[in-house]
PDB file of C-alpha atoms in Angstrom:
ATOM      1  CA  MET A  51      24.348  -3.741  19.481  1.00  0.00           C
ATOM      2  CA  PRO A  52      22.358  -1.365  21.723  1.00  0.00           C
ATOM      3  CA  PRO A  53      18.681  -2.243  22.265  1.00  0.00           C
ATOM      4  CA  SER A  54      16.091  -0.563  20.074  1.00  0.00           C
ATOM      5  CA  PRO A  55      14.166   2.351  21.586  1.00  0.00           C
ATOM      6  CA  PRO A  56      10.611   1.531  22.648  1.00  0.00           C
ATOM      7  CA  PRO A  57       7.993   1.702  19.870  1.00  0.00           C
ATOM      8  CA  PRO A  58       5.881   4.866  19.588  1.00  0.00           C
ATOM      9  CA  ALA A  59       2.994   5.093  22.032  1.00  0.00           C
ATOM     10  CA  ASP A  60       0.498   5.693  19.202  1.00  0.00           C
ATOM     11  CA  LEU A  61       0.846   2.154  17.841  1.00  0.00           C
ATOM     12  CA  PRO A  62      -2.208  -0.046  18.475  1.00  0.00           C
ATOM     13  CA  PRO A  63      -1.608  -1.784  21.849  1.00  0.00           C
ATOM     14  CA  ASP A  64      -1.488  -5.294  20.395  1.00  0.00           C
ATOM     15  CA  VAL A  65       0.976  -4.213  17.668  1.00  0.00           C
ATOM     16  CA  ALA A  66       3.091  -2.270  20.183  1.00  0.00           C
ATOM     17  CA  ARG A  67       3.520  -5.403  22.301  1.00  0.00           C
ATOM     18  CA  LEU A  68       4.784  -7.295  19.261  1.00  0.00           C
ATOM     19  CA  ALA A  69       7.056  -4.393  18.250  1.00  0.00           C
ATOM     20  CA  ALA A  70       8.788  -4.631  21.621  1.00  0.00           C
ATOM     21  CA  ARG A  71      10.173  -7.992  20.455  1.00  0.00           C
ATOM     22  CA  GLY A  72      11.851  -6.566  17.334  1.00  0.00           C
ATOM     23  CA  VAL A  73      14.619  -4.272  16.185  1.00  0.00           C
ATOM     24  CA  GLN A  74      14.149  -0.864  14.568  1.00  0.00           C
ATOM     25  CA  ARG A  75      15.647  -0.267  11.142  1.00  0.00           C
ATOM     26  CA  ARG A  76      15.595   2.671   8.750  1.00  0.00           C
ATOM     27  CA  PHE A  77      15.188   2.249   4.995  1.00  0.00           C
ATOM     28  CA  ARG A  78      15.852   4.661   2.177  1.00  0.00           C
ATOM     29  CA  ALA A  79      13.200   5.280  -0.449  1.00  0.00           C
ATOM     30  CA  ARG A  80      13.023   2.501  -3.062  1.00  0.00           C
ATOM     31  CA  THR A  81      14.787   0.003  -0.776  1.00  0.00           C
ATOM     32  CA  LEU A  82      13.419  -3.508  -1.351  1.00  0.00           C
ATOM     33  CA  LEU A  83      12.447  -5.054   1.989  1.00  0.00           C
ATOM     34  CA  ILE A  84      10.718  -8.184   0.723  1.00  0.00           C
ATOM     35  CA  GLN A  85      11.293 -10.026  -2.562  1.00  0.00           C
ATOM     36  CA  GLU A  86       8.409 -11.969  -4.079  1.00  0.00           C
ATOM     37  CA  GLY A  87       9.106 -15.719  -4.213  1.00  0.00           C
ATOM     38  CA  GLU A  88      11.847 -15.739  -1.577  1.00  0.00           C
ATOM     39  CA  GLY A  89      11.560 -17.352   1.836  1.00  0.00           C
ATOM     40  CA  GLY A  90      10.141 -15.174   4.589  1.00  0.00           C
ATOM     41  CA  ASP A  91      11.579 -15.020   8.089  1.00  0.00           C
ATOM     42  CA  ALA A  92      10.308 -11.660   9.441  1.00  0.00           C
ATOM     43  CA  ILE A  93       7.492  -9.149   9.423  1.00  0.00           C
ATOM     44  CA  TYR A  94       7.897  -5.362   9.250  1.00  0.00           C
ATOM     45  CA  ILE A  95       5.913  -3.001  11.478  1.00  0.00           C
ATOM     46  CA  VAL A  96       5.806   0.538  10.050  1.00  0.00           C
ATOM     47  CA  LEU A  97       6.680   3.285  12.533  1.00  0.00           C
ATOM     48  CA  ALA A  98       7.206   6.119  10.038  1.00  0.00           C
ATOM     49  CA  GLY A  99       7.065   6.477   6.270  1.00  0.00           C
ATOM     50  CA  ARG A 100       5.169   4.300   3.822  1.00  0.00           C
ATOM     51  CA  LEU A 101       5.699   0.878   2.230  1.00  0.00           C
ATOM     52  CA  ARG A 102       4.382  -0.318  -1.125  1.00  0.00           C
ATOM     53  CA  ALA A 103       3.397  -3.939  -1.760  1.00  0.00           C
ATOM     54  CA  PHE A 104       3.425  -5.081  -5.383  1.00  0.00           C
ATOM     55  CA  VAL A 105       3.764  -8.034  -7.756  1.00  0.00           C
ATOM     56  CA  SER A 106       5.677  -8.056 -11.047  1.00  0.00           C
ATOM     57  CA  ASP A 107       6.337 -10.284 -14.021  1.00  0.00           C
ATOM     58  CA  ALA A 108       9.455 -11.263 -15.950  1.00  0.00           C
ATOM     59  CA  ARG A 109       9.067  -8.208 -18.211  1.00  0.00           C
ATOM     60  CA  GLY A 110       9.211  -5.841 -15.248  1.00  0.00           C
ATOM     61  CA  ARG A 111       5.525  -4.874 -15.329  1.00  0.00           C
ATOM     62  CA  GLU A 112       4.174  -4.167 -11.859  1.00  0.00           C
ATOM     63  CA  VAL A 113       0.791  -4.078 -10.156  1.00  0.00           C
ATOM     64  CA  THR A 114       0.572  -2.257  -6.828  1.00  0.00           C
ATOM     65  CA  LEU A 115      -1.397  -4.190  -4.206  1.00  0.00           C
ATOM     66  CA  GLY A 116      -1.467  -1.510  -1.540  1.00  0.00           C
ATOM     67  CA  HIS A 117       0.365   1.017   0.597  1.00  0.00           C
ATOM     68  CA  HIS A 118       1.037   0.626   4.325  1.00  0.00           C
ATOM     69  CA  GLY A 119       1.717   3.430   6.772  1.00  0.00           C
ATOM     70  CA  PRO A 120       2.469   3.841  10.493  1.00  0.00           C
ATOM     71  CA  GLY A 121       0.790   1.270  12.721  1.00  0.00           C
ATOM     72  CA  GLU A 122       0.464  -1.318   9.955  1.00  0.00           C
ATOM     73  CA  TYR A 123       2.654  -4.337   9.271  1.00  0.00           C
ATOM     74  CA  VAL A 124       3.594  -6.426   6.242  1.00  0.00           C
ATOM     75  CA  GLY A 125       5.054  -9.859   5.695  1.00  0.00           C
ATOM     76  CA  GLU A 126       2.537 -11.880   7.699  1.00  0.00           C
ATOM     77  CA  MET A 127       1.527 -13.930   4.632  1.00  0.00           C
ATOM     78  CA  SER A 128       4.726 -15.974   4.964  1.00  0.00           C
ATOM     79  CA  LEU A 129       4.205 -16.981   8.601  1.00  0.00           C
ATOM     80  CA  ASP A 130       3.271 -20.433   7.296  1.00  0.00           C
ATOM     81  CA  GLY A 131       6.860 -20.873   6.133  1.00  0.00           C
ATOM     82  CA  GLY A 132       5.996 -20.499   2.444  1.00  0.00           C
ATOM     83  CA  PRO A 133       7.578 -18.093  -0.055  1.00  0.00           C
ATOM     84  CA  ARG A 134       6.744 -14.416  -0.116  1.00  0.00           C
ATOM     85  CA  SER A 135       3.567 -13.766  -2.122  1.00  0.00           C
ATOM     86  CA  ALA A 136       4.528 -10.184  -3.066  1.00  0.00           C
ATOM     87  CA  SER A 137       7.400  -7.727  -2.980  1.00  0.00           C
ATOM     88  CA  VAL A 138       7.521  -4.752  -0.597  1.00  0.00           C
ATOM     89  CA  GLU A 139       9.589  -1.602  -1.000  1.00  0.00           C
ATOM     90  CA  ALA A 140       9.920   1.652   0.908  1.00  0.00           C
ATOM     91  CA  ALA A 141       7.840   4.163  -1.035  1.00  0.00           C
ATOM     92  CA  GLU A 142       9.602   6.920   0.935  1.00  0.00           C
ATOM     93  CA  PRO A 143      12.216   7.007   3.704  1.00  0.00           C
ATOM     94  CA  SER A 144      10.756   4.707   6.348  1.00  0.00           C
ATOM     95  CA  THR A 145      11.399   3.331   9.810  1.00  0.00           C
ATOM     96  CA  CYS A 146      10.196  -0.155  10.694  1.00  0.00           C
ATOM     97  CA  VAL A 147      10.472  -2.656  13.505  1.00  0.00           C
ATOM     98  CA  VAL A 148      11.665  -6.002  12.139  1.00  0.00           C
ATOM     99  CA  VAL A 149      10.358  -9.004  14.076  1.00  0.00           C
ATOM    100  CA  THR A 150      11.577 -12.515  13.264  1.00  0.00           C
ATOM    101  CA  ARG A 151       9.102 -15.240  12.348  1.00  0.00           C
ATOM    102  CA  GLU A 152      10.021 -17.205  15.473  1.00  0.00           C
ATOM    103  CA  SER A 153       9.291 -14.208  17.685  1.00  0.00           C
ATOM    104  CA  VAL A 154       5.975 -13.588  15.948  1.00  0.00           C
ATOM    105  CA  LEU A 155       4.846 -17.189  16.380  1.00  0.00           C
ATOM    106  CA  ARG A 156       5.865 -17.140  20.035  1.00  0.00           C
ATOM    107  CA  HIS A 157       4.010 -13.868  20.528  1.00  0.00           C
ATOM    108  CA  MET A 158       0.876 -15.287  18.887  1.00  0.00           C
ATOM    109  CA  ALA A 159       0.843 -18.127  21.399  1.00  0.00           C
ATOM    110  CA  GLU A 160       1.143 -15.680  24.301  1.00  0.00           C
ATOM    111  CA  ASP A 161      -1.100 -12.824  23.110  1.00  0.00           C
ATOM    112  CA  PRO A 162      -4.621 -13.866  21.978  1.00  0.00           C
ATOM    113  CA  GLU A 163      -5.584 -10.239  21.254  1.00  0.00           C
ATOM    114  CA  PHE A 164      -2.824  -9.909  18.671  1.00  0.00           C
ATOM    115  CA  THR A 165      -3.675 -13.297  17.148  1.00  0.00           C
ATOM    116  CA  LEU A 166      -7.325 -12.296  16.745  1.00  0.00           C
ATOM    117  CA  GLY A 167      -6.239  -9.032  15.133  1.00  0.00           C
ATOM    118  CA  LEU A 168      -3.959 -10.925  12.744  1.00  0.00           C
ATOM    119  CA  VAL A 169      -6.779 -13.280  11.713  1.00  0.00           C
ATOM    120  CA  THR A 170      -9.093 -10.309  11.142  1.00  0.00           C
ATOM    121  CA  ARG A 171      -6.404  -8.617   9.062  1.00  0.00           C
ATOM    122  CA  LEU A 172      -5.905 -11.712   6.901  1.00  0.00           C
ATOM    123  CA  ILE A 173      -9.654 -11.976   6.306  1.00  0.00           C
ATOM    124  CA  ARG A 174      -9.779  -8.309   5.312  1.00  0.00           C
ATOM    125  CA  ARG A 175      -6.836  -8.799   2.967  1.00  0.00           C
ATOM    126  CA  ALA A 176      -8.585 -11.781   1.352  1.00  0.00           C
ATOM    127  CA  ARG A 177     -11.698  -9.646   0.799  1.00  0.00           C
ATOM    128  CA  LEU A 178      -9.592  -6.899  -0.797  1.00  0.00           C
ATOM    129  CA  ALA A 179      -7.882  -9.428  -3.053  1.00  0.00           C
ATOM    130  CA  THR A 180     -11.289 -10.722  -4.170  1.00  0.00           C
ATOM    131  CA  GLU A 181     -12.494  -7.188  -4.854  1.00  0.00           C
ATOM    132  CA  SER A 182      -9.298  -6.394  -6.774  1.00  0.00           C
ATOM    133  CA  ALA A 183      -9.719  -9.510  -8.934  1.00  0.00           C
ATOM    134  CA  ARG A 184     -13.351  -8.568  -9.563  1.00  0.00           C
ATOM    135  CA  SER A 185     -12.277  -5.060 -10.574  1.00  0.00           C
ATOM    136  CA  MET A 186      -9.627  -6.301 -12.990  1.00  0.00           C
ATOM    137  CA  ALA A 187     -12.042  -8.780 -14.573  1.00  0.00           C
ATOM    138  CA  LEU A 188     -15.227  -6.708 -14.767  1.00  0.00           C
ATOM    139  CA  LEU A 189     -14.254  -3.019 -14.893  1.00  0.00           C
ATOM    140  CA  ASP A 190     -12.670  -1.186 -17.792  1.00  0.00           C
ATOM    141  CA  VAL A 191      -9.485   0.857 -17.354  1.00  0.00           C
ATOM    142  CA  TYR A 192     -11.276   4.171 -16.869  1.00  0.00           C
ATOM    143  CA  SER A 193     -13.582   2.727 -14.184  1.00  0.00           C
ATOM    144  CA  ARG A 194     -10.591   1.334 -12.301  1.00  0.00           C
ATOM    145  CA  LEU A 195      -8.760   4.673 -12.542  1.00  0.00           C
ATOM    146  CA  ARG A 196     -11.854   6.555 -11.382  1.00  0.00           C
ATOM    147  CA  ARG A 197     -12.186   4.309  -8.348  1.00  0.00           C
ATOM    148  CA  VAL A 198      -8.537   4.812  -7.348  1.00  0.00           C
ATOM    149  CA  LEU A 199      -8.804   8.593  -7.687  1.00  0.00           C
ATOM    150  CA  GLU A 200     -12.023   8.770  -5.695  1.00  0.00           C
ATOM    151  CA  GLN A 201     -10.655   6.504  -2.961  1.00  0.00           C
ATOM    152  CA  ARG A 202      -7.493   8.597  -2.582  1.00  0.00           C
ATOM    153  CA  ALA A 203      -9.151  12.026  -2.705  1.00  0.00           C
ATOM    154  CA  ALA A 204     -10.115  13.864   0.477  1.00  0.00           C
ATOM    155  CA  PRO A 205     -11.582  17.335   1.051  1.00  0.00           C
ATOM    156  CA  GLY A 206      -9.020  20.068   1.714  1.00  0.00           C
ATOM    157  CA  PRO A 207      -9.441  23.283   3.754  1.00  0.00           C
ATOM    158  CA  ASP A 208     -11.267  24.853   0.790  1.00  0.00           C
ATOM    159  CA  GLY A 209     -13.624  21.884   0.485  1.00  0.00           C
ATOM    160  CA  VAL A 210     -12.137  20.751  -2.824  1.00  0.00           C
ATOM    161  CA  GLN A 211     -11.386  17.057  -3.192  1.00  0.00           C
ATOM    162  CA  ALA A 212      -7.633  16.572  -3.608  1.00  0.00           C
ATOM    163  CA  ILE A 213      -5.109  13.758  -3.426  1.00  0.00           C
ATOM    164  CA  ALA A 214      -2.525  14.653  -0.796  1.00  0.00           C
ATOM    165  CA  GLU A 215       0.314  12.517  -2.126  1.00  0.00           C
ATOM    166  CA  ARG A 216       2.059  13.183  -5.401  1.00  0.00           C
ATOM    167  CA  LEU A 217       1.077  10.342  -7.687  1.00  0.00           C
ATOM    168  CA  THR A 218       3.068   9.717 -10.841  1.00  0.00           C
ATOM    169  CA  HIS A 219       1.377   8.363 -13.939  1.00  0.00           C
ATOM    170  CA  GLN A 220       3.473   5.216 -13.562  1.00  0.00           C
ATOM    171  CA  SER A 221       2.370   4.630  -9.958  1.00  0.00           C
ATOM    172  CA  LEU A 222      -1.268   5.049 -10.986  1.00  0.00           C
ATOM    173  CA  ALA A 223      -0.763   2.648 -13.877  1.00  0.00           C
ATOM    174  CA  SER A 224       0.642   0.066 -11.433  1.00  0.00           C
ATOM    175  CA  GLU A 225      -2.429   0.376  -9.233  1.00  0.00           C
ATOM    176  CA  VAL A 226      -4.906   0.322 -12.091  1.00  0.00           C
ATOM    177  CA  GLY A 227      -3.191  -2.457 -14.027  1.00  0.00           C
ATOM    178  CA  CYS A 228      -2.615  -0.745 -17.375  1.00  0.00           C
ATOM    179  CA  SER A 229       0.072   1.144 -19.282  1.00  0.00           C
ATOM    180  CA  ARG A 230       1.420   4.538 -18.210  1.00  0.00           C
ATOM    181  CA  GLU A 231       0.426   5.915 -21.614  1.00  0.00           C
ATOM    182  CA  MET A 232      -3.202   4.934 -21.037  1.00  0.00           C
ATOM    183  CA  VAL A 233      -3.268   6.674 -17.650  1.00  0.00           C
ATOM    184  CA  SER A 234      -1.662   9.788 -19.119  1.00  0.00           C
ATOM    185  CA  ARG A 235      -4.253   9.961 -21.890  1.00  0.00           C
ATOM    186  CA  LEU A 236      -7.206   9.509 -19.519  1.00  0.00           C
ATOM    187  CA  LEU A 237      -5.917  12.117 -17.063  1.00  0.00           C
ATOM    188  CA  LYS A 238      -5.320  14.568 -19.901  1.00  0.00           C
ATOM    189  CA  ASP A 239      -8.852  14.013 -21.205  1.00  0.00           C
ATOM    190  CA  LEU A 240     -10.317  14.551 -17.711  1.00  0.00           C
ATOM    191  CA  GLU A 241      -8.243  17.698 -17.304  1.00  0.00           C
ATOM    192  CA  THR A 242      -9.399  19.024 -20.685  1.00  0.00           C
ATOM    193  CA  GLY A 243     -12.993  18.246 -19.695  1.00  0.00           C
ATOM    194  CA  GLY A 244     -12.665  20.298 -16.514  1.00  0.00           C
ATOM    195  CA  TYR A 245     -13.003  17.355 -14.137  1.00  0.00           C
ATOM    196  CA  LEU A 246      -9.550  17.562 -12.581  1.00  0.00           C
ATOM    197  CA  ALA A 247      -6.501  19.785 -12.406  1.00  0.00           C
ATOM    198  CA  VAL A 248      -2.876  19.470 -11.353  1.00  0.00           C
ATOM    199  CA  ARG A 249      -1.841  21.923  -8.630  1.00  0.00           C
ATOM    200  CA  GLU A 250       1.634  21.792  -7.152  1.00  0.00           C
ATOM    201  CA  ARG A 251       2.043  18.352  -8.784  1.00  0.00           C
ATOM    202  CA  ARG A 252      -1.037  17.042  -6.952  1.00  0.00           C
ATOM    203  CA  LEU A 253      -4.310  15.938  -8.519  1.00  0.00           C
ATOM    204  CA  VAL A 254      -7.410  17.950  -7.606  1.00  0.00           C
ATOM    205  CA  LEU A 255     -10.927  16.743  -8.456  1.00  0.00           C
ATOM    206  CA  LEU A 256     -12.843  19.834  -9.538  1.00  0.00           C
ATOM    207  CA  GLN A 257     -16.173  18.042  -9.896  1.00  0.00           C
ATOM    208  CA  PRO A 258     -17.531  14.482  -9.618  1.00  0.00           C
ATOM    209  CA  LEU A 259     -15.911  12.235 -12.185  1.00  0.00           C
ATOM    210  CA  PRO A 260     -18.245  10.874 -14.870  1.00  0.00           C
ATOM    211  CA  ALA A 261     -19.433   7.302 -14.478  1.00  0.00           C
ATOM    212  CA  ARG A 262     -18.284   6.445 -18.007  1.00  0.00           C
ATOM    213  CA  TRP A 263     -15.649   7.835 -20.355  1.00  0.00           C
TER     214      TRP A 263
END
């Protein structure tokens, strides 16, 4: 098999050095890269596209933990040899560098900068998990939806806050931790109230969302 091309120059230097130890692979949208509960023997560095990390139950209900784009990597939680703590799929056609667990551990011993970055990343992920648990326990569904919408929105050329990606009601429900029907009802109510609109299948925030609904 021919060697993989060098990783893009815009990767963070410490991640680029690790990527040089792996093999590039392309994945179609919806391809499952990591299965929750299975053994883990590799991490995936995103070069292009976007990956979605999520957990699910026996009834098929899912909660999205996060999305990961170019320059980020997933799968590091199983470097201890334990089972995968979440599933990861390609949210869109994606290209990744796959690095085996053995190569990662060897690289950690040889590259202190990468190891420090990995520790920092794990601490940040633990903080996010704590905040997510706090949100699920203390905030109602509308407050969780409002936070997701406000975090995703960014000002466009006209100054209006809009969400660049096309979010389905089901994907929002997975992030918020509720039913698709509940998300649909809340979005419809906000649209009727003049707080948001759907333009070219994208959500646009017309004015600040109310603190309570």
